[in-house]
C-alpha atoms as a printed R data frame, in Angstrom:
    type eleno elety resid chain resno      x        y       z
1   ATOM     1    CA   MET     A     1 81.411 -114.847  35.120
2   ATOM     2    CA   LYS     A     2 80.965 -111.112  35.582
3   ATOM     3    CA   ASN     A     3 77.637 -109.725  36.688
4   ATOM     4    CA   MET     A     4 75.335 -107.610  34.553
5   ATOM     5    CA   ASP     A     5 76.357 -104.381  36.322
6   ATOM     6    CA   THR     A     6 79.918 -104.914  35.090
7   ATOM     7    CA   LYS     A     7 78.678 -105.527  31.544
8   ATOM     8    CA   GLU     A     8 76.487 -102.425  31.660
9   ATOM     9    CA   ARG     A     9 79.458 -100.375  32.851
10  ATOM    10    CA   PHE     A    10 81.475 -101.841  29.967
11  ATOM    11    CA   ILE     A    11 78.776 -100.761  27.489
12  ATOM    12    CA   GLU     A    12 78.801  -97.257  28.982
13  ATOM    13    CA   LEU     A    13 82.598  -96.952  28.797
14  ATOM    14    CA   ARG     A    14 82.785  -98.280  25.211
15  ATOM    15    CA   ALA     A    15 79.988  -95.906  24.193
16  ATOM    16    CA   ARG     A    16 82.176  -93.110  25.554
17  ATOM    17    CA   SER     A    17 85.047  -94.437  23.369
18  ATOM    18    CA   TYR     A    18 87.239  -95.722  26.188
19  ATOM    19    CA   SER     A    19 89.966  -98.101  25.025
20  ATOM    20    CA   PHE     A    20 89.885 -101.790  25.891
21  ATOM    21    CA   ASP     A    21 93.065 -101.302  27.948
22  ATOM    22    CA   LYS     A    22 91.521  -98.554  30.064
23  ATOM    23    CA   ILE     A    23 88.296 -100.527  30.542
24  ATOM    24    CA   ALA     A    24 90.232 -103.694  31.453
25  ATOM    25    CA   GLU     A    25 92.077 -101.739  34.118
26  ATOM    26    CA   GLU     A    26 88.952 -100.071  35.494
27  ATOM    27    CA   LEU     A    27 86.713 -103.155  35.528
28  ATOM    28    CA   ASP     A    28 89.418 -105.742  36.244
29  ATOM    29    CA   VAL     A    29 88.317 -107.796  33.242
30  ATOM    30    CA   SER     A    30 90.627 -109.388  30.662
31  ATOM    31    CA   LYS     A    31 90.963 -107.764  27.266
32  ATOM    32    CA   PRO     A    32 89.799 -110.930  25.393
33  ATOM    33    CA   THR     A    33 86.619 -110.929  27.485
34  ATOM    34    CA   LEU     A    34 86.043 -107.257  26.671
35  ATOM    35    CA   ILE     A    35 86.482 -107.936  22.955
36  ATOM    36    CA   LYS     A    36 83.924 -110.754  23.235
37  ATOM    37    CA   TRP     A    37 81.532 -108.446  25.064
38  ATOM    38    CA   HIS     A    38 82.038 -105.782  22.424
39  ATOM    39    CA   LYS     A    39 80.798 -108.184  19.761
40  ATOM    40    CA   GLU     A    40 77.933 -109.329  21.987
41  ATOM    41    CA   PHE     A    41 76.788 -105.793  22.894
42  ATOM    42    CA   GLU     A    42 77.764 -103.906  19.752
43  ATOM    43    CA   ARG     A    43 74.234 -102.682  19.047
44  ATOM    44    CA   GLU     A    44 73.815 -101.349  22.600
45  ATOM    45    CA   ILE     A    45 77.207  -99.632  22.429
46  ATOM    46    CA   VAL     A    46 76.430  -97.963  19.093
47  ATOM    47    CA   ASN     A    47 72.988  -96.844  20.264
48  ATOM    48    CA   LEU     A    48 74.303  -95.460  23.542
49  ATOM    49    CA   ARG     A    49 77.107  -93.641  21.685
50  ATOM    50    CA   TYR     A    50 74.444  -92.091  19.438
51  ATOM    51    CA   ILE     A    51 72.454  -90.976  22.492
52  ATOM    52    CA   HIS     A    52 75.572  -89.411  24.040
53  ATOM    53    CA   VAL     A    53 76.410  -87.521  20.853
54  ATOM    54    CA   GLU     A    54 72.817  -86.377  20.419
55  ATOM    55    CA   GLY     A    55 72.861  -85.111  24.001
56  ATOM    56    CA   LEU     A    56 76.017  -83.098  23.324
57  ATOM    57    CA   LEU     A    57 74.534  -81.647  20.159
58  ATOM    58    CA   GLU     A    58 71.382  -80.684  22.029
59  ATOM    59    CA   LYS     A    59 73.353  -79.200  24.936
60  ATOM    60    CA   HIS     A    60 75.284  -76.969  22.559
61  ATOM    61    CA   GLY     A    61 72.313  -76.074  20.353
62  ATOM    62    CA   LEU     A    62 73.597  -77.958  17.324
63  ATOM    63    CA   LEU     A    63 70.608  -80.148  16.515
64  ATOM    64    CA   LYS     A    64 68.982  -79.672  13.113
65  ATOM    65    CA   GLN     A    65 65.866  -77.989  14.520
66  ATOM    66    CA   LYS     A    66 67.943  -75.430  16.434
67  ATOM    67    CA   LYS     A    67 70.096  -74.744  13.363
68  ATOM    68    CA   ILE     A    68 66.966  -74.153  11.299
69  ATOM    69    CA   GLU     A    69 65.604  -71.763  13.928
70  ATOM    70    CA   VAL     A    70 68.866  -69.787  14.044
71  ATOM    71    CA   LEU     A    71 69.191  -69.656  10.257
72  ATOM    72    CA   ALA     A    72 65.560  -68.598   9.886
73  ATOM    73    CA   GLU     A    73 66.144  -65.813  12.405
74  ATOM    74    CA   VAL     A    74 69.260  -64.600  10.552
75  ATOM    75    CA   LEU     A    75 67.380  -64.719   7.263
76  ATOM    76    CA   GLN     A    76 64.471  -62.756   8.740
77  ATOM    77    CA   ARG     A    77 66.804  -60.119  10.206
78  ATOM    78    CA   THR     A    78 68.626  -59.608   6.901
79  ATOM    79    CA   LEU     A    79 65.332  -59.370   5.030
80  ATOM    80    CA   ASP     A    80 64.050  -56.835   7.571
81  ATOM    81    CA   GLU     A    81 67.246  -54.806   7.196
82  ATOM    82    CA   ILE     A    82 67.013  -54.867   3.394
83  ATOM    83    CA   ARG     A    83 63.454  -53.489   3.635
84  ATOM    84    CA   THR     A    84 64.731  -50.471   5.567
85  ATOM    85    CA   ARG     A    85 67.500  -49.694   3.091
86  ATOM    86    CA   ASP     A    86 67.539  -47.668  -0.048
87  ATOM    87    CA   LEU     A    87 68.525  -50.029  -2.873
88  ATOM    88    CA   SER     A    88 71.063  -47.512  -4.131
89  ATOM    89    CA   ASP     A    89 72.981  -48.009  -0.889
90  ATOM    90    CA   VAL     A    90 76.206  -49.953  -1.517
91  ATOM    91    CA   SER     A    91 75.776  -52.286   1.466
92  ATOM    92    CA   VAL     A    92 72.505  -53.624   0.066
93  ATOM    93    CA   LYS     A    93 74.553  -55.805  -2.284
94  ATOM    94    CA   HIS     A    94 76.175  -57.397   0.695
95  ATOM    95    CA   LEU     A    95 72.835  -57.881   2.450
96  ATOM    96    CA   ILE     A    96 71.419  -59.581  -0.642
97  ATOM    97    CA   GLU     A    97 74.470  -61.852  -0.821
98  ATOM    98    CA   ILE     A    98 74.068  -62.734   2.854
99  ATOM    99    CA   THR     A    99 70.356  -63.361   2.352
100 ATOM   100    CA   LYS     A   100 71.092  -65.704  -0.552
101 ATOM   101    CA   LEU     A   101 73.742  -67.579   1.407
102 ATOM   102    CA   VAL     A   102 71.507  -67.969   4.462
103 ATOM   103    CA   ASP     A   103 68.526  -68.960   2.318
104 ATOM   104    CA   ASP     A   104 70.611  -71.640   0.559
105 ATOM   105    CA   ARG     A   105 71.891  -72.925   3.882
106 ATOM   106    CA   LEU     A   106 68.381  -73.015   5.303
107 ATOM   107    CA   GLU     A   107 67.182  -75.042   2.315
108 ATOM   108    CA   LYS     A   108 69.986  -77.557   2.899
109 ATOM   109    CA   GLU     A   109 68.848  -77.975   6.501
110 ATOM   110    CA   PHE     A   110 65.437  -79.080   5.221
111 ATOM   111    CA   ASP     A   111 66.938  -81.813   3.036
112 ATOM   112    CA   GLY     A   112 65.693  -85.164   4.244
113 ATOM   113    CA   ILE     A   113 62.840  -83.750   6.309
114 ATOM   114    CA   VAL     A   114 59.652  -85.207   4.905
115 ATOM   115    CA   TYR     A   115 56.089  -85.818   5.937
116 ATOM   116    CA   LEU     A   116 55.041  -89.373   5.166
117 ATOM   117    CA   THR     A   117 51.466  -90.190   4.358
118 ATOM   118    CA   LYS     A   118 50.078  -93.702   4.112
119 ATOM   119    CA   GLU     A   119 51.457  -93.859   0.571
120 ATOM   120    CA   PHE     A   120 54.636  -92.448  -0.818
121 ATOM   121    CA   THR     A   121 56.860  -93.145  -3.774
122 ATOM   122    CA   ASP     A   122 60.287  -94.460  -2.935
123 ATOM   123    CA   PRO     A   123 62.680  -92.317  -5.046
124 ATOM   124    CA   LEU     A   124 65.539  -94.798  -4.680
125 ATOM   125    CA   GLN     A   125 63.469  -97.575  -6.152
126 ATOM   126    CA   SER     A   126 63.083  -95.608  -9.391
127 ATOM   127    CA   LEU     A   127 66.859  -95.555  -9.696
128 ATOM   128    CA   ILE     A   128 66.935  -99.316  -9.260
129 ATOM   129    CA   ASP     A   129 64.075  -99.991 -11.672
130 ATOM   130    CA   ASN     A   130 65.287  -97.317 -14.143
131 ATOM   131    CA   SER     A   131 61.770  -96.418 -15.158
132 ATOM   132    CA   MET     A   132 59.306  -97.743 -12.630
133 ATOM   133    CA   THR     A   133 58.590  -96.550  -9.107
134 ATOM   134    CA   ARG     A   134 57.190  -98.636  -6.345
135 ATOM   135    CA   THR     A   135 54.594  -97.513  -3.852
136 ATOM   136    CA   ILE     A   136 55.133  -98.376  -0.215
137 ATOM   137    CA   ARG     A   137 52.163  -98.475   2.122
138 ATOM   138    CA   LEU     A   138 52.786  -97.471   5.714
139 ATOM   139    CA   GLY     A   139 50.649  -98.509   8.654
140 ATOM   140    CA   GLU     A   140 48.289 -100.761   6.783
């Protein structure tokens, strides 16, 4: 039986998308054992993979909050530039188009960001019930 350090290393390698063949070679563990471990530790592997990906996104400034900050800055700069321009200027049309595009994109970034109070209506439940909504109480 392999020790827990070997299993933890397996979880790490699978989370980094290493193949069973490569892991078998590195850890000197049979492929059938690795497949068994994959089933046993699937949740840990998936969660660690998520953490790795989130770390990469954060490292490269691609997390939702950073995107919102960048888009808000671009929107603010285009709005500031429009304020300095004479509306008869031809390039204003382009600035307005850019502003609209950035504003739309910024709105999309806010999709799914909500503030939950102790009560909220579950919008999916209304689709299920067709006419009734259910109230879910949080933290009570």
